[in-house]
Amino acid sequence: MANLRDIRRRIKSVKNTAQITKAMQMVAAAKMRKAQQAALAGHPYSQVLDRVLVSLRDHVSEGAHPLLESRPVKKSLVLLVTTDKGLCGALNTNILREAATLDHESTVFVASGKKGASFLARTGRNMIADFALPDSPTFLQTKAISKFCLEKFLSGEVDSVSVLYPKFVNTLTQKPLLVPMLPISSEAAQGKGEHVEGGAQYLFEPDADGVLDAVLPYYFHFSVFQMILDARASEQSARMVAMKSATDNAKGLVKDLTLEYNKARQAAITTELLEITTAQMALA
Amino acid sequence: MALLNLEIVTPEKRAYSGSARMVVVPGAEGELGILPDHMPLMTQILPGEVQVTTESGEELYLAVGEGFVEVCPDRVSVLTDMAIEEVEIDEKAAEEAVARAERELRDQALGGEELATVQASLLKSLAQLKVKRRSRH
């Protein structure tokens, strides 16, 4: 039978832990809502961007734009989006398992998030850059990352660019997803919307190709921004779920320990009573 | 009187949405004033200021980053990196950013990529300052 004082000490420490995990759960829940709202706030932008792409469809000349040109892939670049902090369940493990399956030789990595960066360093992968981002990144901050990738692609150092990030499916599920971004597929470059018959015939200034030149990088920057926001929402929801189960476990543990504590206390009292009675009987 | 439906959006938020009598944007080929019933146009914009004359005749200024503008006869959509209304601009922060950028440009031999980044941020900060200072005159 465990010592009474030891059990009491353990109960106290487990309760403390539960308090911390509970607090983390609440914080993660609030941050998750914020991250989801941030992702939704980009909706008007994506609509206008799409409208621009759709209206450009008929006006651009056939010659392939450098961002649309697909080359035989000798080197590919993967932007690995992970979290900076742990305690978010299997989120990073799943992403990194996916990253480990990528070809060692022909893949170069750009990391965003400390967990990914330290994984790449540990396994000796070819990491060419590591970007740090705050909890709620702004477009200009993520643009620095996407611009870096874009330039590697345009200079011919890499022949394809993809993003590996935890896609937010719902609060309970996050799926690691490898999304090819560059070269931009021609379907994506044409926009998702239906072409409006007899719609506005735009005048382009300086010309349609010039506008396309400027729009396509934005399409890429914006997609990367959205994916990073999505990864943030995933991180927070994974953390919330992990912390909730940790809190539940701690509560279960406290319950078991309290039971054990009471049993031990009962046993101690019984022993004491027995001793007193025995002593009395001996005196009588 | 015909009005324009103006929308200024950034990836982070819808910075402005409402009707306007006139919009002036910093186009790639020069300032561009847009009135209702403008012909459909699509062009690039550079960091600078957007001037909006609202329905009540009030004038609003916003500092914007680079992006695009889509013009339809009854609608103008501005897509940009950054859009800050005059009241939200922190003049001191913008001044510091300008000073920092200028110092970096002067002191260090920057590579092409860094140079472009610093120049872009300089332009954006200058655009903010321009908008802010106008309000005092």
PDB file of N, CA, C and O in Angstrom, chain A residues 204-249:
ATOM      1  N   PHE A 204      -6.934  46.212 -71.313  1.00  0.00           N
ATOM      2  CA  PHE A 204      -5.829  45.911 -70.410  1.00  0.00           C
ATOM      3  C   PHE A 204      -4.737  46.947 -70.557  1.00  0.00           C
ATOM      4  O   PHE A 204      -4.430  47.380 -71.655  1.00  0.00           O
ATOM      5  N   GLU A 205      -4.197  47.305 -69.455  1.00  0.00           N
ATOM      6  CA  GLU A 205      -3.165  48.318 -69.501  1.00  0.00           C
ATOM      7  C   GLU A 205      -1.959  47.814 -68.710  1.00  0.00           C
ATOM      8  O   GLU A 205      -2.136  47.442 -67.551  1.00  0.00           O
ATOM      9  N   PRO A 206      -0.767  47.661 -69.208  1.00  0.00           N
ATOM     10  CA  PRO A 206      -0.372  47.986 -70.578  1.00  0.00           C
ATOM     11  C   PRO A 206      -0.959  47.025 -71.614  1.00  0.00           C
ATOM     12  O   PRO A 206      -1.390  47.450 -72.668  1.00  0.00           O
ATOM     13  N   ASP A 207      -0.955  45.706 -71.346  1.00  0.00           N
ATOM     14  CA  ASP A 207      -1.626  44.774 -72.258  1.00  0.00           C
ATOM     15  C   ASP A 207      -1.947  43.499 -71.481  1.00  0.00           C
ATOM     16  O   ASP A 207      -1.512  43.334 -70.333  1.00  0.00           O
ATOM     17  N   ALA A 208      -2.684  42.593 -72.094  1.00  0.00           N
ATOM     18  CA  ALA A 208      -3.151  41.407 -71.380  1.00  0.00           C
ATOM     19  C   ALA A 208      -1.982  40.585 -70.839  1.00  0.00           C
ATOM     20  O   ALA A 208      -2.015  40.108 -69.707  1.00  0.00           O
ATOM     21  N   ASP A 209      -0.931  40.451 -71.652  1.00  0.00           N
ATOM     22  CA  ASP A 209       0.207  39.646 -71.200  1.00  0.00           C
ATOM     23  C   ASP A 209       0.883  40.275 -69.991  1.00  0.00           C
ATOM     24  O   ASP A 209       1.289  39.593 -69.061  1.00  0.00           O
ATOM     25  N   GLY A 210       0.975  41.596 -70.040  1.00  0.00           N
ATOM     26  CA  GLY A 210       1.586  42.308 -68.925  1.00  0.00           C
ATOM     27  C   GLY A 210       0.800  42.104 -67.651  1.00  0.00           C
ATOM     28  O   GLY A 210       1.367  41.883 -66.575  1.00  0.00           O
ATOM     29  N   VAL A 211      -0.522  42.144 -67.762  1.00  0.00           N
ATOM     30  CA  VAL A 211      -1.351  41.959 -66.578  1.00  0.00           C
ATOM     31  C   VAL A 211      -1.232  40.519 -66.078  1.00  0.00           C
ATOM     32  O   VAL A 211      -1.099  40.270 -64.890  1.00  0.00           O
ATOM     33  N   LEU A 212      -1.217  39.582 -67.023  1.00  0.00           N
ATOM     34  CA  LEU A 212      -1.068  38.175 -66.633  1.00  0.00           C
ATOM     35  C   LEU A 212       0.253  37.963 -65.896  1.00  0.00           C
ATOM     36  O   LEU A 212       0.308  37.286 -64.868  1.00  0.00           O
ATOM     37  N   ASP A 213       1.295  38.574 -66.437  1.00  0.00           N
ATOM     38  CA  ASP A 213       2.614  38.511 -65.811  1.00  0.00           C
ATOM     39  C   ASP A 213       2.546  38.903 -64.352  1.00  0.00           C
ATOM     40  O   ASP A 213       3.209  38.334 -63.502  1.00  0.00           O
ATOM     41  N   ALA A 214       1.754  39.923 -64.084  1.00  0.00           N
ATOM     42  CA  ALA A 214       1.682  40.434 -62.725  1.00  0.00           C
ATOM     43  C   ALA A 214       0.703  39.636 -61.880  1.00  0.00           C
ATOM     44  O   ALA A 214       0.894  39.490 -60.677  1.00  0.00           O
ATOM     45  N   VAL A 215      -0.329  39.077 -62.510  1.00  0.00           N
ATOM     46  CA  VAL A 215      -1.368  38.385 -61.736  1.00  0.00           C
ATOM     47  C   VAL A 215      -0.889  37.022 -61.250  1.00  0.00           C
ATOM     48  O   VAL A 215      -1.119  36.656 -60.101  1.00  0.00           O
ATOM     49  N   LEU A 216      -0.195  36.295 -62.113  1.00  0.00           N
ATOM     50  CA  LEU A 216       0.162  34.915 -61.755  1.00  0.00           C
ATOM     51  C   LEU A 216       0.978  34.806 -60.467  1.00  0.00           C
ATOM     52  O   LEU A 216       0.667  33.980 -59.613  1.00  0.00           O
ATOM     53  N   PRO A 217       2.027  35.651 -60.294  1.00  0.00           N
ATOM     54  CA  PRO A 217       2.726  35.566 -59.008  1.00  0.00           C
ATOM     55  C   PRO A 217       1.790  35.797 -57.832  1.00  0.00           C
ATOM     56  O   PRO A 217       1.915  35.147 -56.800  1.00  0.00           O
ATOM     57  N   TYR A 218       0.814  36.682 -58.003  1.00  0.00           N
ATOM     58  CA  TYR A 218      -0.125  36.941 -56.913  1.00  0.00           C
ATOM     59  C   TYR A 218      -0.970  35.737 -56.602  1.00  0.00           C
ATOM     60  O   TYR A 218      -1.294  35.459 -55.455  1.00  0.00           O
ATOM     61  N   TYR A 219      -1.326  35.036 -57.676  1.00  0.00           N
ATOM     62  CA  TYR A 219      -2.093  33.815 -57.483  1.00  0.00           C
ATOM     63  C   TYR A 219      -1.301  32.863 -56.588  1.00  0.00           C
ATOM     64  O   TYR A 219      -1.830  32.284 -55.642  1.00  0.00           O
ATOM     65  N   PHE A 220      -0.013  32.755 -56.867  1.00  0.00           N
ATOM     66  CA  PHE A 220       0.853  31.874 -56.086  1.00  0.00           C
ATOM     67  C   PHE A 220       1.026  32.381 -54.652  1.00  0.00           C
ATOM     68  O   PHE A 220       0.832  31.637 -53.688  1.00  0.00           O
ATOM     69  N   HIS A 221       1.347  33.672 -54.516  1.00  0.00           N
ATOM     70  CA  HIS A 221       1.540  34.238 -53.180  1.00  0.00           C
ATOM     71  C   HIS A 221       0.295  34.034 -52.327  1.00  0.00           C
ATOM     72  O   HIS A 221       0.371  33.676 -51.160  1.00  0.00           O
ATOM     73  N   PHE A 222      -0.837  34.293 -52.946  1.00  0.00           N
ATOM     74  CA  PHE A 222      -2.082  34.221 -52.191  1.00  0.00           C
ATOM     75  C   PHE A 222      -2.389  32.769 -51.787  1.00  0.00           C
ATOM     76  O   PHE A 222      -2.817  32.504 -50.665  1.00  0.00           O
ATOM     77  N   SER A 223      -2.148  31.821 -52.693  1.00  0.00           N
ATOM     78  CA  SER A 223      -2.399  30.420 -52.362  1.00  0.00           C
ATOM     79  C   SER A 223      -1.532  29.978 -51.197  1.00  0.00           C
ATOM     80  O   SER A 223      -1.994  29.280 -50.294  1.00  0.00           O
ATOM     81  N   VAL A 224      -0.267  30.379 -51.236  1.00  0.00           N
ATOM     82  CA  VAL A 224       0.636  29.997 -50.146  1.00  0.00           C
ATOM     83  C   VAL A 224       0.157  30.610 -48.832  1.00  0.00           C
ATOM     84  O   VAL A 224       0.117  29.941 -47.795  1.00  0.00           O
ATOM     85  N   PHE A 225      -0.262  31.862 -48.895  1.00  0.00           N
ATOM     86  CA  PHE A 225      -0.775  32.539 -47.704  1.00  0.00           C
ATOM     87  C   PHE A 225      -1.961  31.764 -47.126  1.00  0.00           C
ATOM     88  O   PHE A 225      -2.020  31.487 -45.923  1.00  0.00           O
ATOM     89  N   GLN A 226      -2.871  31.369 -47.995  1.00  0.00           N
ATOM     90  CA  GLN A 226      -4.051  30.637 -47.543  1.00  0.00           C
ATOM     91  C   GLN A 226      -3.661  29.304 -46.911  1.00  0.00           C
ATOM     92  O   GLN A 226      -4.220  28.897 -45.905  1.00  0.00           O
ATOM     93  N   MET A 227      -2.680  28.633 -47.524  1.00  0.00           N
ATOM     94  CA  MET A 227      -2.275  27.331 -46.987  1.00  0.00           C
ATOM     95  C   MET A 227      -1.628  27.481 -45.620  1.00  0.00           C
ATOM     96  O   MET A 227      -1.847  26.660 -44.726  1.00  0.00           O
ATOM     97  N   ILE A 228      -0.844  28.541 -45.460  1.00  0.00           N
ATOM     98  CA  ILE A 228      -0.200  28.735 -44.162  1.00  0.00           C
ATOM     99  C   ILE A 228      -1.250  29.063 -43.102  1.00  0.00           C
ATOM    100  O   ILE A 228      -1.189  28.556 -41.976  1.00  0.00           O
ATOM    101  N   LEU A 229      -2.246  29.835 -43.471  1.00  0.00           N
ATOM    102  CA  LEU A 229      -3.318  30.125 -42.515  1.00  0.00           C
ATOM    103  C   LEU A 229      -4.067  28.843 -42.155  1.00  0.00           C
ATOM    104  O   LEU A 229      -4.433  28.618 -41.001  1.00  0.00           O
ATOM    105  N   ASP A 230      -4.273  28.009 -43.176  1.00  0.00           N
ATOM    106  CA  ASP A 230      -4.947  26.739 -42.956  1.00  0.00           C
ATOM    107  C   ASP A 230      -4.134  25.873 -41.995  1.00  0.00           C
ATOM    108  O   ASP A 230      -4.680  25.240 -41.085  1.00  0.00           O
ATOM    109  N   ALA A 231      -2.814  25.883 -42.189  1.00  0.00           N
ATOM    110  CA  ALA A 231      -1.935  25.115 -41.303  1.00  0.00           C
ATOM    111  C   ALA A 231      -2.026  25.630 -39.870  1.00  0.00           C
ATOM    112  O   ALA A 231      -1.989  24.856 -38.919  1.00  0.00           O
ATOM    113  N   ARG A 232      -2.170  26.946 -39.727  1.00  0.00           N
ATOM    114  CA  ARG A 232      -2.309  27.517 -38.387  1.00  0.00           C
ATOM    115  C   ARG A 232      -3.610  27.050 -37.730  1.00  0.00           C
ATOM    116  O   ARG A 232      -3.628  26.717 -36.543  1.00  0.00           O
ATOM    117  N   ALA A 233      -4.670  27.046 -38.508  1.00  0.00           N
ATOM    118  CA  ALA A 233      -5.947  26.577 -37.964  1.00  0.00           C
ATOM    119  C   ALA A 233      -5.824  25.112 -37.563  1.00  0.00           C
ATOM    120  O   ALA A 233      -6.314  24.697 -36.507  1.00  0.00           O
ATOM    121  N   SER A 234      -5.127  24.315 -38.392  1.00  0.00           N
ATOM    122  CA  SER A 234      -4.915  22.903 -38.074  1.00  0.00           C
ATOM    123  C   SER A 234      -4.148  22.762 -36.774  1.00  0.00           C
ATOM    124  O   SER A 234      -4.488  21.949 -35.917  1.00  0.00           O
ATOM    125  N   GLU A 235      -3.080  23.560 -36.655  1.00  0.00           N
ATOM    126  CA  GLU A 235      -2.242  23.476 -35.460  1.00  0.00           C
ATOM    127  C   GLU A 235      -3.078  23.727 -34.212  1.00  0.00           C
ATOM    128  O   GLU A 235      -3.031  22.948 -33.250  1.00  0.00           O
ATOM    129  N   GLN A 236      -3.857  24.785 -34.247  1.00  0.00           N
ATOM    130  CA  GLN A 236      -4.615  25.133 -33.053  1.00  0.00           C
ATOM    131  C   GLN A 236      -5.689  24.103 -32.742  1.00  0.00           C
ATOM    132  O   GLN A 236      -5.934  23.786 -31.591  1.00  0.00           O
ATOM    133  N   SER A 237      -6.326  23.569 -33.788  1.00  0.00           N
ATOM    134  CA  SER A 237      -7.379  22.597 -33.484  1.00  0.00           C
ATOM    135  C   SER A 237      -6.760  21.289 -33.000  1.00  0.00           C
ATOM    136  O   SER A 237      -7.304  20.638 -32.098  1.00  0.00           O
ATOM    137  N   ALA A 238      -5.593  20.913 -33.573  1.00  0.00           N
ATOM    138  CA  ALA A 238      -4.926  19.700 -33.102  1.00  0.00           C
ATOM    139  C   ALA A 238      -4.517  19.866 -31.646  1.00  0.00           C
ATOM    140  O   ALA A 238      -4.656  18.956 -30.826  1.00  0.00           O
ATOM    141  N   ARG A 239      -4.023  21.078 -31.330  1.00  0.00           N
ATOM    142  CA  ARG A 239      -3.602  21.326 -29.957  1.00  0.00           C
ATOM    143  C   ARG A 239      -4.800  21.286 -29.022  1.00  0.00           C
ATOM    144  O   ARG A 239      -4.733  20.728 -27.930  1.00  0.00           O
ATOM    145  N   MET A 240      -5.899  21.856 -29.489  1.00  0.00           N
ATOM    146  CA  MET A 240      -7.085  21.879 -28.638  1.00  0.00           C
ATOM    147  C   MET A 240      -7.533  20.451 -28.307  1.00  0.00           C
ATOM    148  O   MET A 240      -7.803  20.126 -27.156  1.00  0.00           O
ATOM    149  N   VAL A 241      -7.569  19.602 -29.349  1.00  0.00           N
ATOM    150  CA  VAL A 241      -8.012  18.225 -29.129  1.00  0.00           C
ATOM    151  C   VAL A 241      -7.028  17.479 -28.227  1.00  0.00           C
ATOM    152  O   VAL A 241      -7.430  16.789 -27.289  1.00  0.00           O
ATOM    153  N   ALA A 242      -5.727  17.671 -28.494  1.00  0.00           N
ATOM    154  CA  ALA A 242      -4.717  16.985 -27.685  1.00  0.00           C
ATOM    155  C   ALA A 242      -4.813  17.416 -26.228  1.00  0.00           C
ATOM    156  O   ALA A 242      -4.739  16.593 -25.311  1.00  0.00           O
ATOM    157  N   MET A 243      -5.014  18.703 -26.022  1.00  0.00           N
ATOM    158  CA  MET A 243      -5.072  19.206 -24.650  1.00  0.00           C
ATOM    159  C   MET A 243      -6.365  18.779 -23.958  1.00  0.00           C
ATOM    160  O   MET A 243      -6.397  18.551 -22.760  1.00  0.00           O
ATOM    161  N   LYS A 244      -7.412  18.631 -24.747  1.00  0.00           N
ATOM    162  CA  LYS A 244      -8.671  18.175 -24.149  1.00  0.00           C
ATOM    163  C   LYS A 244      -8.521  16.746 -23.651  1.00  0.00           C
ATOM    164  O   LYS A 244      -8.915  16.425 -22.534  1.00  0.00           O
ATOM    165  N   SER A 245      -7.877  15.903 -24.481  1.00  0.00           N
ATOM    166  CA  SER A 245      -7.734  14.523 -24.025  1.00  0.00           C
ATOM    167  C   SER A 245      -6.742  14.441 -22.866  1.00  0.00           C
ATOM    168  O   SER A 245      -6.911  13.616 -21.964  1.00  0.00           O
ATOM    169  N   ALA A 246      -5.748  15.332 -22.868  1.00  0.00           N
ATOM    170  CA  ALA A 246      -4.820  15.343 -21.737  1.00  0.00           C
ATOM    171  C   ALA A 246      -5.546  15.730 -20.453  1.00  0.00           C
ATOM    172  O   ALA A 246      -5.330  15.134 -19.389  1.00  0.00           O
ATOM    173  N   THR A 247      -6.427  16.727 -20.565  1.00  0.00           N
ATOM    174  CA  THR A 247      -7.196  17.144 -19.387  1.00  0.00           C
ATOM    175  C   THR A 247      -8.090  16.009 -18.901  1.00  0.00           C
ATOM    176  O   THR A 247      -8.166  15.735 -17.694  1.00  0.00           O
ATOM    177  N   ASP A 248      -8.735  15.337 -19.857  1.00  0.00           N
ATOM    178  CA  ASP A 248      -9.610  14.219 -19.483  1.00  0.00           C
ATOM    179  C   ASP A 248      -8.820  13.110 -18.794  1.00  0.00           C
ATOM    180  O   ASP A 248      -9.256  12.556 -17.784  1.00  0.00           O
ATOM    181  N   ASN A 249      -7.656  12.798 -19.360  1.00  0.00           N
ATOM    182  CA  ASN A 249      -6.807  11.776 -18.755  1.00  0.00           C
ATOM    183  C   ASN A 249      -6.402  12.151 -17.346  1.00  0.00           C
ATOM    184  O   ASN A 249      -6.428  11.320 -16.437  1.00  0.00           O
TER     185      ASN A 249
END
